[in-house]
Amino acid sequence: RFFGIHDRGTTLLEVKPITGCNAGCTFCSVDEGIGSKKFYDFVVEREYLVEETKKLLQFKNKQGMHIYINVHGEPLLYYDIVNLVRDLKAIPSIKDITIITNGMLLTEQLIKDLDAAGLTTVNISVSAIDNLLAKQVMGTEAYSIEKIKNILTYASKHAKFKIIITPVYVNSQNEQEMEKLIMFSKEIGCDIKIQKFCYNKAGR
């Protein structure tokens, strides 16, 4: 399911308000963004998502729910992302809200707004520290690893939400970057969770 609400039958729900991406990652498992073969993008109204999430949570009747805003693409492209986080966090049974992002659209103001809205975690896909390799892995010349490092450093000092760096390890492409990423995570005091690339026939 690539948009809407995905119930995994646990205390975790995936909320997907949008498709489309501003990058073209070499490891993309859903073939989104730059270079995609897809013809259509979808945007779901915030009010609809929030109301349907409430209905589903009433049916599940569980507390301590975890919401992952984990779209097929880049969630920060969603025009109403801050209000979506705020409205979801206001639901009593929701404990945590995580956004999974490439970080390219993060700004100091957006970090402040998401923090105030109640965001609890940002999982950020950073798969190389070397500038040239980072651009290659992310599939766009617009990607700036220095900007990403600077904004994460700012967030680590000023935001209440947790930061997790989540690189995708691709054999023979960026294995030499993992140690650098671990060192950077230690430098700014955030967690790192390395993901192993898995081939997906629907991916890039």
GROMACS .gro file of C-alpha atoms in nm:
model
  204
    1ARG     CA    1   0.000   0.000   0.000
    2PHE     CA    2   0.163   0.322  -0.110
    3PHE     CA    3  -0.071   0.585   0.037
    4GLY     CA    4  -0.326   0.608   0.317
    5ILE     CA    5  -0.302   0.413   0.644
    6HIS     CA    6  -0.128   0.079   0.679
    7ASP     CA    7  -0.214  -0.126   0.988
    8ARG     CA    8   0.050  -0.386   1.068
    9GLY     CA    9  -0.171  -0.556   1.325
   10THR     CA   10   0.044  -0.429   1.612
   11THR     CA   11   0.084  -0.101   1.798
   12LEU     CA   12   0.245   0.046   1.485
   13LEU     CA   13   0.059   0.229   1.210
   14GLU     CA   14   0.212   0.368   0.894
   15VAL     CA   15   0.055   0.690   0.772
   16LYS     CA   16   0.131   0.779   0.410
   17PRO     CA   17  -0.007   1.121   0.310
   18ILE     CA   18   0.180   1.157  -0.019
   19THR     CA   19   0.383   0.986  -0.288
   20GLY     CA   20   0.669   1.135  -0.487
   21CYS     CA   21   1.025   1.223  -0.394
   22ASN     CA   22   1.288   1.492  -0.447
   23ALA     CA   23   1.572   1.240  -0.474
   24GLY     CA   24   1.652   0.935  -0.684
   25CYS     CA   25   1.832   0.704  -0.442
   26THR     CA   26   2.015   0.417  -0.608
   27PHE     CA   27   1.874   0.177  -0.346
   28CYS     CA   28   1.510   0.296  -0.361
   29SER     CA   29   1.284  -0.005  -0.306
   30VAL     CA   30   0.975   0.162  -0.455
   31ASP     CA   31   1.121   0.346  -0.759
   32GLU     CA   32   1.010   0.692  -0.649
   33GLY     CA   33   1.144   1.036  -0.732
   34ILE     CA   34   1.400   1.140  -0.992
   35GLY     CA   35   1.419   0.886  -1.274
   36SER     CA   36   1.104   0.703  -1.163
   37LYS     CA   37   0.901   0.514  -1.421
   38LYS     CA   38   0.579   0.609  -1.239
   39PHE     CA   39   0.331   0.849  -1.395
   40TYR     CA   40   0.112   0.955  -1.101
   41ASP     CA   41   0.154   1.099  -0.754
   42PHE     CA   42  -0.109   1.095  -0.478
   43VAL     CA   43  -0.185   1.344  -0.201
   44VAL     CA   44  -0.429   1.258   0.081
   45GLU     CA   45  -0.612   1.533   0.271
   46ARG     CA   46  -0.492   1.580   0.627
   47GLU     CA   47  -0.843   1.590   0.774
   48TYR     CA   48  -0.934   1.260   0.611
   49LEU     CA   49  -0.616   1.089   0.732
   50VAL     CA   50  -0.665   1.210   1.088
   51GLU     CA   51  -1.033   1.111   1.106
   52GLU     CA   52  -0.970   0.767   0.957
   53THR     CA   53  -0.678   0.714   1.195
   54LYS     CA   54  -0.908   0.795   1.487
   55LYS     CA   55  -1.165   0.542   1.362
   56LEU     CA   56  -0.902   0.272   1.321
   57LEU     CA   57  -0.757   0.336   1.665
   58GLN     CA   58  -1.103   0.316   1.822
   59PHE     CA   59  -1.148  -0.021   1.655
   60LYS     CA   60  -0.804  -0.146   1.766
   61ASN     CA   61  -0.867  -0.017   2.120
   62LYS     CA   62  -0.498  -0.004   2.210
   63GLN     CA   63  -0.289   0.252   2.393
   64GLY     CA   64   0.071   0.350   2.331
   65MET     CA   65   0.039   0.350   1.952
   66HIS     CA   66   0.338   0.436   1.734
   67ILE     CA   67   0.279   0.631   1.413
   68TYR     CA   68   0.536   0.615   1.135
   69ILE     CA   69   0.497   0.878   0.864
   70ASN     CA   70   0.675   0.655   0.617
   71VAL     CA   71   0.573   0.739   0.264
   72HIS     CA   72   0.678   0.598  -0.071
   73GLY     CA   73   0.898   0.900  -0.126
   74GLU     CA   74   0.970   1.210   0.082
   75PRO     CA   75   0.716   1.306   0.354
   76LEU     CA   76   0.842   1.663   0.391
   77LEU     CA   77   0.703   1.735   0.044
   78TYR     CA   78   0.359   1.714   0.207
   79TYR     CA   79   0.224   2.069   0.229
   80ASP     CA   80   0.055   2.016   0.568
   81ILE     CA   81   0.312   1.796   0.744
   82VAL     CA   82   0.333   2.007   1.061
   83ASN     CA   83  -0.043   2.014   1.115
   84LEU     CA   84  -0.064   1.642   1.038
   85VAL     CA   85   0.187   1.571   1.313
   86ARG     CA   86   0.007   1.805   1.553
   87ASP     CA   87  -0.337   1.652   1.488
   88LEU     CA   88  -0.212   1.294   1.517
   89LYS     CA   89  -0.022   1.368   1.838
   90ALA     CA   90  -0.340   1.510   1.989
   91ILE     CA   91  -0.507   1.167   1.967
   92PRO     CA   92  -0.484   1.024   2.324
   93SER     CA   93  -0.387   0.669   2.226
   94ILE     CA   94  -0.088   0.783   2.017
   95LYS     CA   95   0.241   0.778   2.206
   96ASP     CA   96   0.507   0.841   1.942
   97ILE     CA   97   0.526   0.988   1.593
   98THR     CA   98   0.825   0.919   1.368
   99ILE     CA   99   0.903   1.079   1.032
  100ILE     CA  100   1.129   0.894   0.789
  101THR     CA  101   1.300   1.148   0.562
  102ASN     CA  102   1.605   1.216   0.346
  103GLY     CA  103   1.640   1.550   0.527
  104MET     CA  104   1.687   1.764   0.216
  105LEU     CA  105   1.391   1.988   0.303
  106LEU     CA  106   1.470   2.026   0.673
  107THR     CA  107   1.526   2.383   0.790
  108GLU     CA  108   1.573   2.534   1.133
  109GLN     CA  109   1.217   2.670   1.123
  110LEU     CA  110   1.068   2.338   1.016
  111ILE     CA  111   1.258   2.165   1.296
  112LYS     CA  112   1.111   2.413   1.545
  113ASP     CA  113   0.760   2.368   1.404
  114LEU     CA  114   0.774   1.987   1.403
  115ASP     CA  115   0.917   1.989   1.754
  116ALA     CA  116   0.636   2.211   1.877
  117ALA     CA  117   0.381   1.990   1.698
  118GLY     CA  118   0.490   1.690   1.906
  119LEU     CA  119   0.714   1.493   1.673
  120THR     CA  120   0.909   1.239   1.877
  121THR     CA  121   1.160   1.089   1.629
  122VAL     CA  122   1.323   1.167   1.296
  123ASN     CA  123   1.476   0.878   1.104
  124ILE     CA  124   1.703   1.034   0.845
  125SER     CA  125   1.847   0.846   0.552
  126VAL     CA  126   2.213   0.950   0.520
  127SER     CA  127   2.416   0.690   0.333
  128ALA     CA  128   2.748   0.864   0.265
  129ILE     CA  129   2.964   1.139   0.414
  130ASP     CA  130   3.181   1.189   0.107
  131ASN     CA  131   3.014   1.470  -0.089
  132LEU     CA  132   3.047   1.322  -0.439
  133LEU     CA  133   2.941   0.976  -0.330
  134ALA     CA  134   2.648   1.118  -0.132
  135LYS     CA  135   2.518   1.289  -0.447
  136GLN     CA  136   2.558   0.965  -0.643
  137VAL     CA  137   2.382   0.751  -0.383
  138MET     CA  138   2.096   1.001  -0.345
  139GLY     CA  139   2.067   1.037  -0.721
  140THR     CA  140   2.068   1.416  -0.738
  141GLU     CA  141   2.320   1.699  -0.762
  142ALA     CA  142   2.091   1.900  -0.535
  143TYR     CA  143   2.190   1.685  -0.236
  144SER     CA  144   2.434   1.856  -0.001
  145ILE     CA  145   2.581   1.642   0.274
  146GLU     CA  146   2.721   1.954   0.441
  147LYS     CA  147   2.372   2.102   0.464
  148ILE     CA  148   2.243   1.774   0.609
  149LYS     CA  149   2.525   1.760   0.865
  150ASN     CA  150   2.465   2.122   0.966
  151ILE     CA  151   2.090   2.083   1.006
  152LEU     CA  152   2.129   1.761   1.205
  153THR     CA  153   2.384   1.928   1.430
  154TYR     CA  154   2.134   2.210   1.487
  155ALA     CA  155   1.850   1.965   1.559
  156SER     CA  156   2.063   1.765   1.801
  157LYS     CA  157   2.120   2.080   2.006
  158HIS     CA  158   1.780   2.247   1.986
  159ALA     CA  159   1.507   1.988   1.924
  160LYS     CA  160   1.344   1.761   2.180
  161PHE     CA  161   1.274   1.487   1.926
  162LYS     CA  162   1.513   1.196   1.884
  163ILE     CA  163   1.736   1.172   1.577
  164ILE     CA  164   1.829   0.837   1.424
  165ILE     CA  165   2.063   0.821   1.125
  166THR     CA  166   1.956   0.526   0.906
  167PRO     CA  167   2.206   0.462   0.625
  168VAL     CA  168   2.143   0.192   0.368
  169TYR     CA  169   2.452  -0.025   0.330
  170VAL     CA  170   2.499  -0.118  -0.036
  171ASN     CA  171   2.778  -0.366  -0.095
  172SER     CA  172   3.061  -0.230  -0.314
  173GLN     CA  173   2.904   0.117  -0.318
  174ASN     CA  174   2.920   0.284   0.022
  175GLU     CA  175   3.061   0.032   0.272
  176GLN     CA  176   3.359   0.262   0.335
  177GLU     CA  177   3.116   0.532   0.454
  178MET     CA  178   2.966   0.338   0.745
  179GLU     CA  179   3.251   0.412   0.986
  180LYS     CA  180   3.236   0.782   0.894
  181LEU     CA  181   2.863   0.788   0.960
  182ILE     CA  182   2.909   0.616   1.296
  183MET     CA  183   3.169   0.877   1.392
  184PHE     CA  184   2.937   1.160   1.286
  185SER     CA  185   2.649   1.016   1.487
  186LYS     CA  186   2.873   1.005   1.793
  187GLU     CA  187   2.987   1.361   1.725
  188ILE     CA  188   2.632   1.501   1.741
  189GLY     CA  189   2.507   1.251   2.000
  190CYS     CA  190   2.242   1.067   1.802
  191ASP     CA  191   2.168   0.701   1.731
  192ILE     CA  192   2.254   0.519   1.411
  193LYS     CA  193   2.084   0.209   1.269
  194ILE     CA  194   2.244   0.066   0.957
  195GLN     CA  195   2.011  -0.100   0.708
  196LYS     CA  196   2.121  -0.370   0.467
  197PHE     CA  197   2.016  -0.321   0.106
  198CYS     CA  198   1.766  -0.580  -0.013
  199TYR     CA  199   1.671  -0.617  -0.379
  200ASN     CA  200   1.307  -0.542  -0.457
  201LYS     CA  201   1.171  -0.622  -0.802
  202ALA     CA  202   0.953  -0.310  -0.783
  203GLY     CA  203   1.248  -0.091  -0.687
  204ARG     CA  204   1.520   0.091  -0.874
   0.00000   0.00000   0.00000
